[in-house]
mmCIF file of C-alpha atoms and ligand atoms in Angstrom:
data_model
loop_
_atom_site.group_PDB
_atom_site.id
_atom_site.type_symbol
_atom_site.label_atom_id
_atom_site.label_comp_id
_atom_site.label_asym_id
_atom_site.label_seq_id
_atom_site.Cartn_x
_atom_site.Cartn_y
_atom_site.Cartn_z
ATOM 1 C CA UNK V 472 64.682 76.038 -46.160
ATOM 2 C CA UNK V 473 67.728 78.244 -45.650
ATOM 3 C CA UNK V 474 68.003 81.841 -44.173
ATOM 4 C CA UNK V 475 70.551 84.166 -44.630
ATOM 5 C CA UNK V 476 71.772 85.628 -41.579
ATOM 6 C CA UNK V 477 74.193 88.648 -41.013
ATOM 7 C CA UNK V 478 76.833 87.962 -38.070
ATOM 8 C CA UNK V 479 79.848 90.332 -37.285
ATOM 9 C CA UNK V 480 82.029 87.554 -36.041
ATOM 10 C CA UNK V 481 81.561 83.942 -37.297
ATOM 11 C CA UNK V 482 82.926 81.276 -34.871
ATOM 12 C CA UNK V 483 81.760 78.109 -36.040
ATOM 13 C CA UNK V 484 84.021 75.757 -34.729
ATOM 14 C CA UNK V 485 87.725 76.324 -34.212
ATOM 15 C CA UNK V 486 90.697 75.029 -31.171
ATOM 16 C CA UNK V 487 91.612 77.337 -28.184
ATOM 17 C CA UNK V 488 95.414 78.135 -28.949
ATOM 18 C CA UNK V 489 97.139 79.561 -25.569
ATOM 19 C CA UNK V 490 99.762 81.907 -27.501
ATOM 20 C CA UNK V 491 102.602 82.755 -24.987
ATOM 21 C CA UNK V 492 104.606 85.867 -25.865
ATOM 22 C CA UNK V 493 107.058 87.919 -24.085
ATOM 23 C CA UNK V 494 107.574 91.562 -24.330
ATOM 24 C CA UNK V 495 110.830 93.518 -24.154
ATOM 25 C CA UNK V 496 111.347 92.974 -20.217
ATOM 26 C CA UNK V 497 110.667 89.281 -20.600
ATOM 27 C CA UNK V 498 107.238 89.328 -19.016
ATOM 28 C CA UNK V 499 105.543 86.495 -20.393
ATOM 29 C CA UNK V 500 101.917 86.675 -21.461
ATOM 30 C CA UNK V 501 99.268 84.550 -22.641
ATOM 31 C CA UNK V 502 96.791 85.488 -25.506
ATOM 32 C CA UNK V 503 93.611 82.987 -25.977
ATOM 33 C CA UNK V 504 92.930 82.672 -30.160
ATOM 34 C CA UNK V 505 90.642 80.337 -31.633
ATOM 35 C CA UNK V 506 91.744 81.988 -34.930
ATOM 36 C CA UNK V 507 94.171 79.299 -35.918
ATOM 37 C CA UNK V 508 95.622 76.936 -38.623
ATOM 38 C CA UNK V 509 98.706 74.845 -39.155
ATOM 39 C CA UNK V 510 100.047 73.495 -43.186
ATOM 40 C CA UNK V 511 103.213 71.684 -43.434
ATOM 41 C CA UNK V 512 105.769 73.946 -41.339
ATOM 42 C CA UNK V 513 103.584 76.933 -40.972
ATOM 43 C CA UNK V 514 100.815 78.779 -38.148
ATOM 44 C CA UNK V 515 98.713 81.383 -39.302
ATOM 45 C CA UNK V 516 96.880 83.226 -36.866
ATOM 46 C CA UNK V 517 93.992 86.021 -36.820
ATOM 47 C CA UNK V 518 95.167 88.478 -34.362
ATOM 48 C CA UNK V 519 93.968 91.787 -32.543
ATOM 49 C CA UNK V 520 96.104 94.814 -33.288
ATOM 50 C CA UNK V 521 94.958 96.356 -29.860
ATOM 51 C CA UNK V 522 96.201 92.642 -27.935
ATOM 52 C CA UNK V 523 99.117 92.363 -26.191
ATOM 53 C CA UNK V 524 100.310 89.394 -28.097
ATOM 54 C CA UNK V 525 100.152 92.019 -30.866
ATOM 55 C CA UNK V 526 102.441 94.412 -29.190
ATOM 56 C CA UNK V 527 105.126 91.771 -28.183
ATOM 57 C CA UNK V 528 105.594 89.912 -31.502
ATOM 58 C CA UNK V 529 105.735 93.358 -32.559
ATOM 59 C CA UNK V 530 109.287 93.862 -30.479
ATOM 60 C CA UNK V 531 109.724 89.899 -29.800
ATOM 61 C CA UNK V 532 109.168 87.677 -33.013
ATOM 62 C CA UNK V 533 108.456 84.162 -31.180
ATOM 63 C CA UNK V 534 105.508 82.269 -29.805
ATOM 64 C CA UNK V 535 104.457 79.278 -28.712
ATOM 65 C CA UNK V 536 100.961 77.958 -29.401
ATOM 66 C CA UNK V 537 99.951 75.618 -26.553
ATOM 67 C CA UNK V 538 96.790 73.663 -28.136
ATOM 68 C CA UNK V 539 94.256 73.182 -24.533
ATOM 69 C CA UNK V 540 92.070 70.485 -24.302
ATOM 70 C CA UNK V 541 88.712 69.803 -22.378
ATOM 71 C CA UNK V 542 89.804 69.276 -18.940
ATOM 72 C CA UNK V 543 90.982 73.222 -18.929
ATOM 73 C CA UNK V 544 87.965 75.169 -20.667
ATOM 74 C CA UNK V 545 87.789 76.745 -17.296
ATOM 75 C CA UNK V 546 91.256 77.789 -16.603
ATOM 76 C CA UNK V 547 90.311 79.407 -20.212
ATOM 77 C CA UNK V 548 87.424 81.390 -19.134
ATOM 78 C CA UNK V 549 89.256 82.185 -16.268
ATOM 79 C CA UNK V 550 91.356 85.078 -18.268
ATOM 80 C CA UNK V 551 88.798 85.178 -21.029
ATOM 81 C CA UNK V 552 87.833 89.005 -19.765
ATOM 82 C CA UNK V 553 91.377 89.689 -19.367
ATOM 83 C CA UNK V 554 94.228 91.706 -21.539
ATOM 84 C CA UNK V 555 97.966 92.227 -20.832
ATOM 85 C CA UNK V 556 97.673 95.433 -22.281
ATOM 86 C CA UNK V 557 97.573 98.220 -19.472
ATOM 87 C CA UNK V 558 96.254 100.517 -22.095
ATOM 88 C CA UNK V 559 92.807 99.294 -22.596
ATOM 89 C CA UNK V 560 90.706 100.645 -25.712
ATOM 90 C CA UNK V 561 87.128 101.667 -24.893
ATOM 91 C CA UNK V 562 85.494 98.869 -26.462
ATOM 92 C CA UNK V 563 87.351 96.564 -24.352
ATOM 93 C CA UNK V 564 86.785 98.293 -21.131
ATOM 94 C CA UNK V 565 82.979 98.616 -22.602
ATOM 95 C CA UNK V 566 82.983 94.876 -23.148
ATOM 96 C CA UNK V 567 83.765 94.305 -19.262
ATOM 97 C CA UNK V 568 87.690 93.305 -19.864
ATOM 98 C CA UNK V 569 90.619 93.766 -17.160
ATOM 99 C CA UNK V 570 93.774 94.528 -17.378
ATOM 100 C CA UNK V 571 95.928 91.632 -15.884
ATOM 101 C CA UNK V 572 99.772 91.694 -15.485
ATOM 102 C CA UNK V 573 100.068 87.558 -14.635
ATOM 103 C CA UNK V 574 97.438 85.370 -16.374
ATOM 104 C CA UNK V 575 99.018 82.166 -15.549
ATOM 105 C CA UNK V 576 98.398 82.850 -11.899
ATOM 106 C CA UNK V 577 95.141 83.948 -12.821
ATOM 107 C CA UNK V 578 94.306 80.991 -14.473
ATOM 108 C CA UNK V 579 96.275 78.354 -12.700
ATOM 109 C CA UNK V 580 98.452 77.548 -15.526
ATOM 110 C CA UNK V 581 102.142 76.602 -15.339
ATOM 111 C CA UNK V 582 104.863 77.601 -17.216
ATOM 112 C CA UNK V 583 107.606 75.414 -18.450
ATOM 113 C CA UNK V 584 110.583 76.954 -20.327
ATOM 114 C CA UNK V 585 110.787 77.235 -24.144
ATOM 115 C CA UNK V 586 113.757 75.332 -25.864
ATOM 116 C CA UNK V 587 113.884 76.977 -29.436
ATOM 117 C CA UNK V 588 112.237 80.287 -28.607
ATOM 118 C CA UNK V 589 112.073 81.977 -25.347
ATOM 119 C CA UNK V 590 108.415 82.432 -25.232
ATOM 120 C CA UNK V 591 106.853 79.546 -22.534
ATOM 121 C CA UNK V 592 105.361 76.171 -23.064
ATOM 122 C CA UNK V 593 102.223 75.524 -20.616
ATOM 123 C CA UNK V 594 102.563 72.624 -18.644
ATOM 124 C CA UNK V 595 98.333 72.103 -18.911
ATOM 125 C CA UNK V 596 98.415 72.147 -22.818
ATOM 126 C CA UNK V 597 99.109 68.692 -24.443
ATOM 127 C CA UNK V 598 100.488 70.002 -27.251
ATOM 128 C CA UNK V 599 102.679 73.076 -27.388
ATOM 129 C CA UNK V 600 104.215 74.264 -30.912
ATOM 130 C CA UNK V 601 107.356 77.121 -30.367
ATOM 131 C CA UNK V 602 107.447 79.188 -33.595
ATOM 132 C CA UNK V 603 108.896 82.559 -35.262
ATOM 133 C CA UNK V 604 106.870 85.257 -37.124
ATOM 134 C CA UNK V 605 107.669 85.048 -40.453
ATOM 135 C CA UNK V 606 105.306 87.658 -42.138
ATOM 136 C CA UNK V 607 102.110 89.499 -41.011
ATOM 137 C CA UNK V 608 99.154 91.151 -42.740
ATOM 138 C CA UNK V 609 97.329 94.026 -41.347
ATOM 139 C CA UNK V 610 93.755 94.003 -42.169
ATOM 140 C CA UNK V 611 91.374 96.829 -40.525
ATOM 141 C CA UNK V 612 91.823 96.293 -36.892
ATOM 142 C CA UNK V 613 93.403 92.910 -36.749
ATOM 143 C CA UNK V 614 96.404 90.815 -38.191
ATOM 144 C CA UNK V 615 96.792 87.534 -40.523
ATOM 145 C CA UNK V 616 99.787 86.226 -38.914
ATOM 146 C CA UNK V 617 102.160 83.947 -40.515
ATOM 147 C CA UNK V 618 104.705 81.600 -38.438
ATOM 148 C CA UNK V 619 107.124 78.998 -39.144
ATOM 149 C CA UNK V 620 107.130 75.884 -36.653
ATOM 150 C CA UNK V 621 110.406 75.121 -34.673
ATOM 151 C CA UNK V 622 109.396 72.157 -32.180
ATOM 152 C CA UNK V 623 106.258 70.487 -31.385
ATOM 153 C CA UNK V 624 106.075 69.110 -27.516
ATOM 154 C CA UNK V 625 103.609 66.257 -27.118
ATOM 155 C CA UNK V 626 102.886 65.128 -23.602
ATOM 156 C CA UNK V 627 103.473 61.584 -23.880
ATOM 157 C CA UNK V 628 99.815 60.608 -22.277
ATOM 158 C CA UNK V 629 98.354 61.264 -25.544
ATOM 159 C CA UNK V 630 101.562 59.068 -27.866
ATOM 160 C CA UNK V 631 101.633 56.061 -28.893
ATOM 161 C CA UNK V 632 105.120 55.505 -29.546
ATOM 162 C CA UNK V 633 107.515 58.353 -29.648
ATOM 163 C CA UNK V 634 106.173 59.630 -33.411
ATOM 164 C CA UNK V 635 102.498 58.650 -33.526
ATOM 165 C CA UNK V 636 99.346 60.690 -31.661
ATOM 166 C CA UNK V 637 96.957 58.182 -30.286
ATOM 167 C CA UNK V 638 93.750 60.099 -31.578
ATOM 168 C CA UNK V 639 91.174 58.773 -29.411
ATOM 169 C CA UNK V 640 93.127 60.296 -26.563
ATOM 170 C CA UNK V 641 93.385 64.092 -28.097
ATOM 171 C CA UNK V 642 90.395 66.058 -26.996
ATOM 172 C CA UNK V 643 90.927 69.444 -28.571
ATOM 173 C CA UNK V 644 88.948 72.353 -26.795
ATOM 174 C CA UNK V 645 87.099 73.659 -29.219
ATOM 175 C CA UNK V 646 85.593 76.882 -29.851
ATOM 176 C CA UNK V 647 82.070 76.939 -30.833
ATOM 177 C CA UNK V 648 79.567 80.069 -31.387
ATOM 178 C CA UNK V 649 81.684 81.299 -27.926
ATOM 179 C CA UNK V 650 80.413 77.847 -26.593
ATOM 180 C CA UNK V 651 83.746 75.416 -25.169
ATOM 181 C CA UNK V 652 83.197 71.633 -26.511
ATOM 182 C CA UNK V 653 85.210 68.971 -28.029
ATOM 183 C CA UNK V 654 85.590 66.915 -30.783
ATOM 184 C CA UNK V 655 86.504 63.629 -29.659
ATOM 185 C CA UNK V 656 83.671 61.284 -31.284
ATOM 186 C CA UNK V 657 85.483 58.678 -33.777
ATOM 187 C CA UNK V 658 83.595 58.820 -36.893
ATOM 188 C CA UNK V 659 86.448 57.269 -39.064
ATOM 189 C CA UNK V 660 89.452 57.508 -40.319
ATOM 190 C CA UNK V 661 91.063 59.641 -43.461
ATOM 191 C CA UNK V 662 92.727 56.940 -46.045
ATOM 192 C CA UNK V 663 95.975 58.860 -45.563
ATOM 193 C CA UNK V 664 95.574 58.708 -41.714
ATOM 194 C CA UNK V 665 98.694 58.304 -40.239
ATOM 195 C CA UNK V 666 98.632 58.400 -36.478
ATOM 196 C CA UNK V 667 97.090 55.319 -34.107
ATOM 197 C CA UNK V 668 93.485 54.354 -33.320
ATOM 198 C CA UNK V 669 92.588 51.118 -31.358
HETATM 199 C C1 FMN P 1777 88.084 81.147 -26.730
HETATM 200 C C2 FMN P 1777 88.584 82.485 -27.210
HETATM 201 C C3 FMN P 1777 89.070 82.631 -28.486
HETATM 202 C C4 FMN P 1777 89.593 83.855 -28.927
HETATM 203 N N1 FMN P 1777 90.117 83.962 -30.179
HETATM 204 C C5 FMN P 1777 90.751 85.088 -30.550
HETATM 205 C C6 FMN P 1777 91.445 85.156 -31.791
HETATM 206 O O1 FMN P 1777 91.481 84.193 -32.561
HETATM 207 N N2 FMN P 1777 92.092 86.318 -32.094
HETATM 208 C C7 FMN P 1777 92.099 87.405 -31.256
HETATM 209 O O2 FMN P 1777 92.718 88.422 -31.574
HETATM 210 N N3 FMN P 1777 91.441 87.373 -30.081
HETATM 211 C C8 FMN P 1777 90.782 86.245 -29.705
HETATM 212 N N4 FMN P 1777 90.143 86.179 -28.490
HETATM 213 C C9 FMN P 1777 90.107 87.397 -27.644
HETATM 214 C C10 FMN P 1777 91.427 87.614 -26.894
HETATM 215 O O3 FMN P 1777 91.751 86.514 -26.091
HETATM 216 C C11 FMN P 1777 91.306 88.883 -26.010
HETATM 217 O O4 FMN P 1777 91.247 90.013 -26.848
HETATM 218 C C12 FMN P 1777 92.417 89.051 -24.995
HETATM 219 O O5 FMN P 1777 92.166 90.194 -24.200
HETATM 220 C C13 FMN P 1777 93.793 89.186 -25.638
HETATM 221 O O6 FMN P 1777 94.778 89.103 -24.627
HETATM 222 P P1 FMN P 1777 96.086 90.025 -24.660
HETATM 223 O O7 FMN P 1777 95.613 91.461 -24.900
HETATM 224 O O8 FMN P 1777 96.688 89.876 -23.296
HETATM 225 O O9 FMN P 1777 96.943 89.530 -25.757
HETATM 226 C C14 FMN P 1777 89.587 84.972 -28.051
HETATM 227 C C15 FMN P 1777 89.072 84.824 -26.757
HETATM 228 C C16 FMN P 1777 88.585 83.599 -26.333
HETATM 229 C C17 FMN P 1777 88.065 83.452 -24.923
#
């Protein structure tokens, strides 16, 4: 038997992106999204209008996604209640959000300088992806945000050889009905698969 349920907000299973922006006096912040997707060259994102990742790619058209595995759900929740926006809407100071000028402090996270965009890599994140805005939707209160990739770091614990992940050792945080987990249980293998797996 099935049942049809009504939910405002439908998280069934996505990665924690740490999008680094900076605003117009090169303060760097970081925005947590789970609302993300890479094809080919591109990174679309879901985005809040009333974030402060909004506001900089607004003036600043550059981030970097920094992809966080399991060993840093809790630097995560750390600045989960947190926004770089000093103007906080209602809901959000409702909701039990802060306003927080330095979130890598906050959450122990290190930044490391950007090479094809100025927004920061983070040191903790495996994989870190610098981009540019190429083209944004505004729908209701939030953004569909297109980017094109520039550079993708891998740290090499997680390589092979200098071109080829080694799977089993990429444990994505993921995202789950607000729940962190992973997904790093081998099931199989795609028949285009084209990274390595013992
Ligand atoms: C795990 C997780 C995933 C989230 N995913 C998104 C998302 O995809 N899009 C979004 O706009 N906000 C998302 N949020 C909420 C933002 O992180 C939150 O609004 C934050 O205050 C934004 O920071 P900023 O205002 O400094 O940019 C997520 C939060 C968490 C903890």
């Amino acid at each position: 038997m099935f049942k049809k349920i009504e939910k405002d907000s439908f998280y069934y299973g996505f990665p924690v992106a740490l999008m680094t922006t900076k605003d117009s006096s090169m303060t760097d912040n970081i925005t947590v999204i789970s609302s993300n997707w890479s094809l080919d060259k591109s990174m679309i994102i879901g985005l809040s209008l009333h974030s402060k990742g909004f506001l900089n790619l607004k003036m600043v058209h550059e981030a970097t996604f920094n992809l966080a595995d399991d060993t840093i759900w809790e630097n995560v929740e750390r600045i989960a209640n947190t926004t770089g926006n000093e103007n906080l809407p209602d809901y959000k100071k409702e909701a039990g959000y802060k306003y927080c000028s330095d979130k890598f402090t906050l959450g122990e996270l290190t930044k490391i300088a950007g090479e094809r965009v100025g927004s920061v890599r983070i040191k903790e994140c495996p994989i870190q992806i610098e981009t540019t805005l190429v083209d944004k939707k505004i729908r209701n209160d939030f953004a569909i945000i297109e980017f094109e990739i520039k550079n993708i770091f891998v740290n090499e614990d997680i390589l092979f050889d200098s071109t080829h992940i080694d799977v089993d050792k990429w444990s994505p945080l993921i995202y789950k009905f607000r729940a962190y987990t992973t997904a790093n249980q081998a099931l199989g293998t795609n028949f285009r698969f084209q990274e390595f797996k013992k």
